[in-house]
Amino acid sequence: MTRRVRRKVAKKGKDDAVSLSYLEIEVEDLGLERNGDVDWTSLPDDTVIQLFSCLNYRDRASLSSTCKTWRVLGASQCLWSSLDLRAHKFDTATATSLASRCVYLQKLRFRGAESADAIIHLQAKNLREISGDYCRKITDATLSVIVARHEALESLQLGPDFCERITGDAIKAIALCCPKLKKLRLSGIKDVYADAINALAKHCPTLVDIGFLDCLNVDEAALENVSSVRFLSVAGTSNMKWDVVSHLWHKLPKLIGLDVSRTDIGSAAISRLLSSSLSLKVLCALNCPVLEEETSISTTKTNGKLLLALFSDIFRELSSLFAETSNKGRNMFLDWRCSKNKDKNLNEIMTWLEWILSHTLLRTAESNPQGLDNFWLKQGAALLLSLMQSSQEDVQERAATGLATFVVIDDENASIDRGRAEAVMRDGGIRLLLNLAKSWHEGLQSEAAKALANLSVNANVAKAVAEEGGINILAALARSMNRLVAEEAAGGLWNLSVGEEHKAAIAEAGGVKALVDLIFKWSSGGDGVLERAAGALANLAADDKCSMEVSIAGGVHALVMLARNCKFEGVQEQAARALANLASHGDSNSNNAAVGQEAGALEALVQLTRSPHEGVRQEAAGALWNLSFDDRNREAIAAAGGVEALVTLAQSCSNASPGLQERAAGALWGLSVSEANSIAIGREGGVAPLIALARSDAEDVHETAAGALWNLAFNHSNALRIVEEGGVPALVHLCSSSLSKMARFMAALALAYMFDGSRIDEFAPMSSSSESTSKSVSLDGARRMALKHIEAFIRTFSNPQAFAAAAASSAPAALAQVTEKARIQEAGHLRCSGAEIGRFVSMLRNSSSILKACAAFALLQFTIPGGRHAVHHASLMQGGGAARVLRAAAAAATSPIEAKIFARIVLRNLEHHHQVEPSI
């Protein structure tokens, strides 16, 4: 017999969104019938182009191929002025196929070295802006070829990850090839030497924005020669000579904004720059530990210039840039964006500030330095939310990523800072993130979904996300053809599905089908999306109704496919957990049998118990435990090598986590319901590791180990093995000391099985006379120890006054009082076979008064009205003539009072079930 384990837990702005109501109005204006056939080719050209503009380049090209008219419209110049390649595989072949459309391409975003190599094949000679990330493998040669083919380039940004293989030689090539360059931002360059900077100063006369971020070395003196620069950032750059900087950079005639955030600059250099520079207006020095530790900075005169640091009121400082008094407080960025009186210089400053602030806040969130809680709560969160409303898409993305990052305090355990998460929620961050998630820009969708996912670890935020319609939005994003978007959306559904109150809403939003489809769509090459989809399905499968939705959507096949074929441990763990939860509803639906019948399912789970990763082994064992409730599954698991695998697992997990120990013992408990399996477990060496697990400190492990040993003890050879392996002291300890009533109960029953007569003596192999005498003495001592503790266990459920009242009267109230004291709530979940019930009935005839009382106590637990299997047990007893034996035990003068009273209660239970049986 066994119990079921059911694991339910885990470890663009509004103006840019496509409005459904807007599209509906367009349809009405065209006079098209809503319910009739629509001739899409009759749409005005402007409308088709607008629809095309809302698609990524791959879908746009595909749709353009449907007819000649749309092919012409799909090649319109306005549709191909900007291209974002980050979300898709972009290689030479793809670039060649797109080349004819990219004649007028001006702005390009890409990701990775392979995409960088393919850029030249677009033949976009008019390209003005290039922005790339994941640039670690891009070389000088690749970058030099790119700039040589795009002489009209005005902006080049590579980062924020480090450009480890790019050197100053490539910067010289940029200077020589791109005389119109206005903006250059590079991250992680090892050495930006003087010749490279001087080349920029000589050949790029319009270069106004330079960013050498997170570099190892930058020649400070050479930067003085770039007289055109207006905005300069060396944030995160190390090995800076600040005395050189403070004596030279103030001479830059046009320098307006300087960013030295995340460096070791001190107050002396800051003071000199603020006092000496005539043109400087803004100096940003966020997260500069040396500066923040110096007390003298509080008295530094800024001479009307802005100093942005962790110790300053950033919103207040920025507000001083504006003449209008309305530009105050946290709405300052929004007020500026909505202002009708635009000042060109101010716009340039604010645009630059948005960029450098988003970059610094993200980098700071990633490094998560100590001591910034106050900053994040008072200013950081609000700054990120303001930046999320920027008109610069890359700023919006970084701000959303910053929100996703700064709340996380422990990646391994998915722990987030409650105060930070709720600060985002209080400042309206959930609505802003959901608006971004509804954008048609896939980069924004992905980062917004990531932030929503991380924030939703907090239950209060998860509730707010659901109330704001976030579940429908995330379910829609999970259907995206963009893997990154779908992955983050699946992560959001995974975290939301932890809450019981959100499971039904996810199913109603079509989330289950979307998650299952993700597994089939990205079955290879998408470990991240597969793990998140399987994790969400695992949480949903813990709910009875949702588990049926998972099955109907094809989830069983999808999850088994992952368990069989995927080699990534995170996916294996979540797939096994999902199958375990699907199989945990055996009493209410057919998923348990369905999982077992899926081709390769049981074999895959047995194989996963051999995984080198503990989490995978734990979930696989949990799945086999639940699946063993089904008779056919139980035998099929054994046929698939499950007995050997689980015994090996139990032998190896003595030092493992309690979760793994519980499931390993639980799976053996489930398999041991079958007598053939029970014998096989004993033969394979399963007794010793179960005894070792019975000595665990964890209550849950006590229960499963005691349950397995109880089942094994039903077989005489196993009972002898338990004695020989030192199992009696272990079971005695459980029976007397475990904090789990169930563990104590099953340990007592296991001991009763082992010593209900002379069966062990009869089964023990013949030996010499002296050995036989020694063994007899040993067995006799073990029997006395066992009976003593069985008696003590039963007496803990006895109330002398209640027993006396029950003995003197057969009144229901008296018996009910005894029942209430004796009842073990969890025992009602146990299901016994006819042979097991028969064994307890036979035990009522045992000469030992202790075993008689134990048998009556056990039968009482199994027949208490309201127990899950009480009717089943009563039926077995009525069919086996148990009533006669019970009456005899209740009336026998030699029976102990416990046996008499418990037997009378069992008789009353049988009468109750006999009366209600027709209505069940």
CSV table of N, CA, C and O in Angstrom, one decimal, residues 267-350:
chain,number,residue,atom,x,y,z
A,267,SER,N,36.6,62.7,-5.0
A,267,SER,CA,36.0,64.0,-4.9
A,267,SER,C,36.9,65.1,-5.4
A,267,SER,O,36.4,66.1,-6.0
A,268,ALA,N,38.2,65.0,-5.4
A,268,ALA,CA,39.2,66.0,-5.9
A,268,ALA,C,39.0,66.2,-7.4
A,268,ALA,O,38.9,67.3,-7.9
A,269,ALA,N,38.9,65.1,-8.1
A,269,ALA,CA,38.8,65.1,-9.6
A,269,ALA,C,37.4,65.7,-9.9
A,269,ALA,O,37.3,66.5,-10.9
A,270,ILE,N,36.4,65.3,-9.2
A,270,ILE,CA,35.1,65.8,-9.4
A,270,ILE,C,35.0,67.3,-9.2
A,270,ILE,O,34.5,68.1,-10.1
A,271,SER,N,35.6,67.8,-8.1
A,271,SER,CA,35.6,69.2,-7.8
A,271,SER,C,36.3,70.0,-8.9
A,271,SER,O,35.8,71.1,-9.4
A,272,ARG,N,37.5,69.5,-9.4
A,272,ARG,CA,38.2,70.2,-10.4
A,272,ARG,C,37.4,70.3,-11.7
A,272,ARG,O,37.4,71.4,-12.4
A,273,LEU,N,36.8,69.2,-12.1
A,273,LEU,CA,36.0,69.2,-13.4
A,273,LEU,C,34.9,70.2,-13.3
A,273,LEU,O,34.6,70.9,-14.2
A,274,LEU,N,34.2,70.2,-12.1
A,274,LEU,CA,33.0,71.0,-12.0
A,274,LEU,C,33.4,72.5,-11.9
A,274,LEU,O,32.7,73.4,-12.5
A,275,SER,N,34.6,72.8,-11.4
A,275,SER,CA,35.0,74.2,-11.2
A,275,SER,C,35.7,74.7,-12.4
A,275,SER,O,35.6,75.9,-12.7
A,276,SER,N,36.4,73.9,-13.2
A,276,SER,CA,37.2,74.3,-14.3
A,276,SER,C,36.6,74.3,-15.6
A,276,SER,O,36.9,75.1,-16.5
A,277,SER,N,35.7,73.4,-15.9
A,277,SER,CA,35.1,73.3,-17.2
A,277,SER,C,34.0,74.4,-17.4
A,277,SER,O,33.1,74.6,-16.6
A,278,LEU,N,34.2,75.1,-18.5
A,278,LEU,CA,33.3,76.2,-18.8
A,278,LEU,C,32.0,75.7,-19.5
A,278,LEU,O,30.9,76.3,-19.4
A,279,SER,N,32.1,74.6,-20.2
A,279,SER,CA,31.0,74.1,-21.0
A,279,SER,C,30.2,73.0,-20.3
A,279,SER,O,29.0,72.8,-20.6
A,280,LEU,N,30.8,72.3,-19.4
A,280,LEU,CA,30.1,71.2,-18.7
A,280,LEU,C,28.8,71.6,-18.0
A,280,LEU,O,28.8,72.5,-17.2
A,281,LYS,N,27.8,70.8,-18.2
A,281,LYS,CA,26.5,71.0,-17.6
A,281,LYS,C,26.1,69.9,-16.6
A,281,LYS,O,25.4,70.1,-15.6
A,282,VAL,N,26.4,68.7,-17.1
A,282,VAL,CA,26.0,67.5,-16.3
A,282,VAL,C,27.2,66.5,-16.1
A,282,VAL,O,27.9,66.2,-17.0
A,283,LEU,N,27.4,66.2,-14.8
A,283,LEU,CA,28.4,65.2,-14.5
A,283,LEU,C,27.8,64.0,-13.8
A,283,LEU,O,27.2,64.2,-12.7
A,284,CYS,N,27.8,62.9,-14.4
A,284,CYS,CA,27.1,61.7,-13.8
A,284,CYS,C,28.1,60.8,-13.1
A,284,CYS,O,29.1,60.3,-13.8
A,285,ALA,N,28.0,60.6,-11.8
A,285,ALA,CA,28.9,59.8,-11.1
A,285,ALA,C,28.2,58.8,-10.2
A,285,ALA,O,28.4,58.8,-9.0
A,286,LEU,N,27.3,58.0,-10.8
A,286,LEU,CA,26.5,57.0,-10.0
A,286,LEU,C,27.4,55.8,-9.6
A,286,LEU,O,28.2,55.3,-10.5
A,287,ASN,N,27.2,55.3,-8.4
A,287,ASN,CA,27.8,54.1,-8.0
A,287,ASN,C,29.4,54.2,-8.1
A,287,ASN,O,30.0,53.3,-8.7
A,288,CYS,N,29.9,55.2,-7.5
A,288,CYS,CA,31.3,55.4,-7.4
A,288,CYS,C,31.7,55.3,-6.0
A,288,CYS,O,31.6,56.3,-5.2
A,289,PRO,N,32.2,54.1,-5.5
A,289,PRO,CA,32.4,53.9,-4.1
A,289,PRO,C,33.4,54.9,-3.4
A,289,PRO,O,33.1,55.3,-2.3
A,290,VAL,N,34.5,55.2,-4.1
A,290,VAL,CA,35.4,56.1,-3.5
A,290,VAL,C,34.8,57.5,-3.2
A,290,VAL,O,35.0,58.1,-2.2
A,291,LEU,N,34.1,58.0,-4.2
A,291,LEU,CA,33.4,59.3,-4.1
A,291,LEU,C,32.4,59.3,-3.0
A,291,LEU,O,32.3,60.2,-2.2
A,292,GLU,N,31.6,58.2,-2.9
A,292,GLU,CA,30.6,58.1,-1.9
A,292,GLU,C,31.1,58.0,-0.4
A,292,GLU,O,30.4,58.3,0.5
A,293,GLU,N,32.3,57.5,-0.3
A,293,GLU,CA,32.9,57.3,1.0
A,293,GLU,C,33.5,58.6,1.5
A,293,GLU,O,33.8,58.7,2.7
A,294,GLU,N,33.8,59.5,0.6
A,294,GLU,CA,34.5,60.8,1.1
A,294,GLU,C,33.5,61.8,1.6
A,294,GLU,O,32.6,62.2,0.9
A,295,THR,N,33.7,62.2,2.8
A,295,THR,CA,32.7,63.1,3.4
A,295,THR,C,32.8,64.5,2.8
A,295,THR,O,31.9,65.3,2.9
A,296,SER,N,34.0,64.9,2.3
A,296,SER,CA,34.2,66.2,1.7
A,296,SER,C,33.3,66.5,0.5
A,296,SER,O,33.1,67.7,0.2
A,297,ILE,N,32.8,65.5,-0.1
A,297,ILE,CA,32.0,65.7,-1.3
A,297,ILE,C,30.7,66.5,-1.0
A,297,ILE,O,30.2,67.2,-1.9
A,298,SER,N,30.2,66.4,0.2
A,298,SER,CA,29.0,67.1,0.6
A,298,SER,C,29.2,68.6,0.5
A,298,SER,O,28.2,69.3,0.4
A,299,THR,N,30.4,69.1,0.6
A,299,THR,CA,30.6,70.5,0.6
A,299,THR,C,31.2,71.0,-0.8
A,299,THR,O,31.5,72.2,-0.9
A,300,THR,N,31.2,70.1,-1.7
A,300,THR,CA,31.8,70.5,-3.0
A,300,THR,C,30.8,71.4,-3.7
A,300,THR,O,29.6,71.2,-3.8
A,301,LYS,N,31.4,72.5,-4.3
A,301,LYS,CA,30.6,73.5,-5.0
A,301,LYS,C,30.4,73.0,-6.5
A,301,LYS,O,31.4,72.7,-7.1
A,302,THR,N,29.2,73.0,-7.0
A,302,THR,CA,29.0,72.5,-8.4
A,302,THR,C,28.9,73.6,-9.4
A,302,THR,O,28.8,73.4,-10.6
A,303,ASN,N,29.0,74.9,-8.9
A,303,ASN,CA,29.0,76.0,-9.8
A,303,ASN,C,27.9,76.0,-10.8
A,303,ASN,O,28.1,76.3,-12.0
A,304,GLY,N,26.7,75.6,-10.4
A,304,GLY,CA,25.5,75.6,-11.3
A,304,GLY,C,25.4,74.4,-12.1
A,304,GLY,O,24.5,74.3,-13.0
A,305,LYS,N,26.4,73.5,-12.0
A,305,LYS,CA,26.4,72.3,-12.8
A,305,LYS,C,25.7,71.1,-12.1
A,305,LYS,O,25.6,71.2,-10.8
A,306,LEU,N,25.2,70.1,-12.8
A,306,LEU,CA,24.5,69.0,-12.2
A,306,LEU,C,25.5,67.9,-11.8
A,306,LEU,O,26.3,67.5,-12.7
A,307,LEU,N,25.4,67.5,-10.6
A,307,LEU,CA,26.2,66.3,-10.2
A,307,LEU,C,25.2,65.2,-9.8
A,307,LEU,O,24.4,65.3,-8.8
A,308,LEU,N,25.2,64.1,-10.6
A,308,LEU,CA,24.2,63.0,-10.3
A,308,LEU,C,25.0,61.9,-9.7
A,308,LEU,O,25.9,61.3,-10.2
A,309,ALA,N,24.7,61.6,-8.4
A,309,ALA,CA,25.3,60.6,-7.7
A,309,ALA,C,24.3,59.9,-6.8
A,309,ALA,O,23.1,60.3,-6.7
A,310,LEU,N,24.7,58.7,-6.2
A,310,LEU,CA,23.7,58.0,-5.3
A,310,LEU,C,23.2,58.8,-4.2
A,310,LEU,O,22.1,58.6,-3.7
A,311,PHE,N,24.1,59.8,-3.7
A,311,PHE,CA,23.7,60.5,-2.5
A,311,PHE,C,22.9,61.8,-2.9
A,311,PHE,O,22.5,62.6,-2.0
A,312,SER,N,22.7,62.0,-4.2
A,312,SER,CA,21.9,63.2,-4.6
A,312,SER,C,20.5,62.9,-4.9
A,312,SER,O,20.2,61.7,-5.2
A,313,ASP,N,19.6,63.8,-4.9
A,313,ASP,CA,18.2,63.7,-5.4
A,313,ASP,C,18.2,63.8,-6.9
A,313,ASP,O,18.2,64.9,-7.4
A,314,ILE,N,18.3,62.7,-7.6
A,314,ILE,CA,18.5,62.8,-9.1
A,314,ILE,C,17.3,63.5,-9.8
A,314,ILE,O,17.6,64.3,-10.7
A,315,PHE,N,16.1,63.2,-9.4
A,315,PHE,CA,15.0,63.8,-10.1
A,315,PHE,C,15.0,65.4,-9.8
A,315,PHE,O,14.8,66.1,-10.7
A,316,ARG,N,15.4,65.7,-8.6
A,316,ARG,CA,15.4,67.2,-8.3
A,316,ARG,C,16.5,67.8,-9.1
A,316,ARG,O,16.4,68.9,-9.6
A,317,GLU,N,17.7,67.2,-9.2
A,317,GLU,CA,18.8,67.7,-9.9
A,317,GLU,C,18.5,67.9,-11.4
A,317,GLU,O,18.7,69.0,-12.0
A,318,LEU,N,17.8,66.9,-12.0
A,318,LEU,CA,17.5,67.0,-13.4
A,318,LEU,C,16.4,68.0,-13.7
A,318,LEU,O,16.4,68.7,-14.7
A,319,SER,N,15.5,68.2,-12.7
A,319,SER,CA,14.5,69.2,-12.9
A,319,SER,C,15.1,70.6,-13.0
A,319,SER,O,14.5,71.5,-13.6
A,320,SER,N,16.3,70.8,-12.4
A,320,SER,CA,16.9,72.2,-12.5
A,320,SER,C,17.3,72.5,-13.9
A,320,SER,O,17.7,73.7,-14.2
A,321,LEU,N,17.3,71.5,-14.8
A,321,LEU,CA,17.7,71.8,-16.2
A,321,LEU,C,16.6,72.6,-16.9
A,321,LEU,O,16.8,73.2,-18.0
A,322,PHE,N,15.4,72.6,-16.4
A,322,PHE,CA,14.2,73.2,-17.0
A,322,PHE,C,13.9,74.5,-16.4
A,322,PHE,O,13.9,74.7,-15.2
A,323,ALA,N,13.5,75.4,-17.3
A,323,ALA,CA,13.0,76.7,-16.8
A,323,ALA,C,11.6,76.6,-16.2
A,323,ALA,O,11.3,77.3,-15.2
A,324,GLU,N,10.8,75.8,-16.8
A,324,GLU,CA,9.4,75.7,-16.4
A,324,GLU,C,9.3,75.0,-15.0
A,324,GLU,O,10.0,74.0,-14.8
A,325,THR,N,8.5,75.5,-14.1
A,325,THR,CA,8.4,74.9,-12.8
A,325,THR,C,7.6,73.6,-12.8
A,325,THR,O,7.6,72.9,-11.9
A,326,SER,N,6.9,73.3,-13.9
A,326,SER,CA,6.1,72.1,-14.0
A,326,SER,C,7.0,70.9,-14.1
A,326,SER,O,6.6,69.8,-13.8
A,327,ASN,N,8.3,71.1,-14.6
A,327,ASN,CA,9.2,69.9,-14.7
A,327,ASN,C,9.8,69.6,-13.4
A,327,ASN,O,11.0,69.8,-13.2
A,328,LYS,N,9.1,69.1,-12.5
A,328,LYS,CA,9.6,68.8,-11.2
A,328,LYS,C,9.1,67.4,-10.8
A,328,LYS,O,8.1,66.9,-11.3
A,329,GLY,N,9.9,66.8,-9.9
A,329,GLY,CA,9.5,65.5,-9.4
A,329,GLY,C,9.7,64.4,-10.3
A,329,GLY,O,10.4,64.4,-11.3
A,330,ARG,N,9.1,63.2,-10.0
A,330,ARG,CA,9.3,62.0,-10.7
A,330,ARG,C,8.7,62.0,-12.1
A,330,ARG,O,9.0,61.1,-12.9
A,331,ASN,N,7.9,62.9,-12.4
A,331,ASN,CA,7.3,63.0,-13.8
A,331,ASN,C,8.1,63.9,-14.7
A,331,ASN,O,7.7,64.2,-15.8
A,332,MET,N,9.3,64.2,-14.3
A,332,MET,CA,10.2,65.1,-15.0
A,332,MET,C,10.5,64.6,-16.4
A,332,MET,O,10.3,65.4,-17.4
A,333,PHE,N,10.8,63.3,-16.6
A,333,PHE,CA,11.1,62.8,-17.9
A,333,PHE,C,9.8,62.9,-18.8
A,333,PHE,O,9.9,63.2,-20.0
A,334,LEU,N,8.7,62.5,-18.2
A,334,LEU,CA,7.4,62.5,-19.0
A,334,LEU,C,7.1,63.9,-19.4
A,334,LEU,O,6.6,64.1,-20.5
A,335,ASP,N,7.2,64.9,-18.5
A,335,ASP,CA,6.9,66.3,-18.8
A,335,ASP,C,7.8,66.8,-19.9
A,335,ASP,O,7.3,67.5,-20.8
A,336,TRP,N,9.1,66.4,-19.9
A,336,TRP,CA,10.0,66.8,-21.0
A,336,TRP,C,9.5,66.2,-22.3
A,336,TRP,O,9.5,66.9,-23.3
A,337,ARG,N,9.2,64.9,-22.3
A,337,ARG,CA,8.8,64.3,-23.6
A,337,ARG,C,7.5,64.9,-24.2
A,337,ARG,O,7.3,65.0,-25.4
A,338,CYS,N,6.6,65.3,-23.3
A,338,CYS,CA,5.3,65.9,-23.7
A,338,CYS,C,5.4,67.4,-24.0
A,338,CYS,O,4.4,68.0,-24.4
A,339,SER,N,6.5,68.0,-23.6
A,339,SER,CA,6.6,69.4,-23.8
A,339,SER,C,6.6,69.9,-25.3
A,339,SER,O,7.2,69.2,-26.1
A,340,LYS,N,5.9,70.9,-25.6
A,340,LYS,CA,5.8,71.4,-26.9
A,340,LYS,C,6.9,72.4,-27.3
A,340,LYS,O,7.3,72.6,-28.4
A,341,ASN,N,7.5,73.0,-26.3
A,341,ASN,CA,8.6,74.0,-26.5
A,341,ASN,C,9.9,73.2,-26.4
A,341,ASN,O,10.4,73.1,-25.3
A,342,LYS,N,10.3,72.7,-27.5
A,342,LYS,CA,11.5,71.9,-27.5
A,342,LYS,C,12.8,72.8,-27.7
A,342,LYS,O,12.9,73.6,-28.5
A,343,ASP,N,13.7,72.5,-26.8
A,343,ASP,CA,15.0,73.2,-26.9
A,343,ASP,C,16.0,72.1,-27.4
A,343,ASP,O,16.2,71.1,-26.7
A,344,LYS,N,16.7,72.4,-28.5
A,344,LYS,CA,17.6,71.4,-29.1
A,344,LYS,C,18.7,70.9,-28.2
A,344,LYS,O,18.9,69.7,-28.0
A,345,ASN,N,19.3,71.9,-27.5
A,345,ASN,CA,20.4,71.5,-26.6
A,345,ASN,C,19.9,70.7,-25.5
A,345,ASN,O,20.5,69.7,-25.0
A,346,LEU,N,18.8,71.1,-24.9
A,346,LEU,CA,18.2,70.4,-23.8
A,346,LEU,C,17.8,69.0,-24.2
A,346,LEU,O,18.0,68.0,-23.5
A,347,ASN,N,17.2,68.9,-25.4
A,347,ASN,CA,16.8,67.5,-25.9
A,347,ASN,C,18.0,66.6,-26.1
A,347,ASN,O,17.9,65.4,-25.7
A,348,GLU,N,19.1,67.2,-26.5
A,348,GLU,CA,20.3,66.3,-26.7
A,348,GLU,C,20.8,65.9,-25.3
A,348,GLU,O,21.2,64.7,-25.2
A,349,ILE,N,20.8,66.8,-24.3
A,349,ILE,CA,21.2,66.4,-23.0
A,349,ILE,C,20.3,65.3,-22.4
A,349,ILE,O,20.8,64.3,-21.9
A,350,MET,N,19.0,65.5,-22.5
A,350,MET,CA,18.1,64.5,-21.9
A,350,MET,C,18.1,63.2,-22.6
A,350,MET,O,18.0,62.1,-22.0
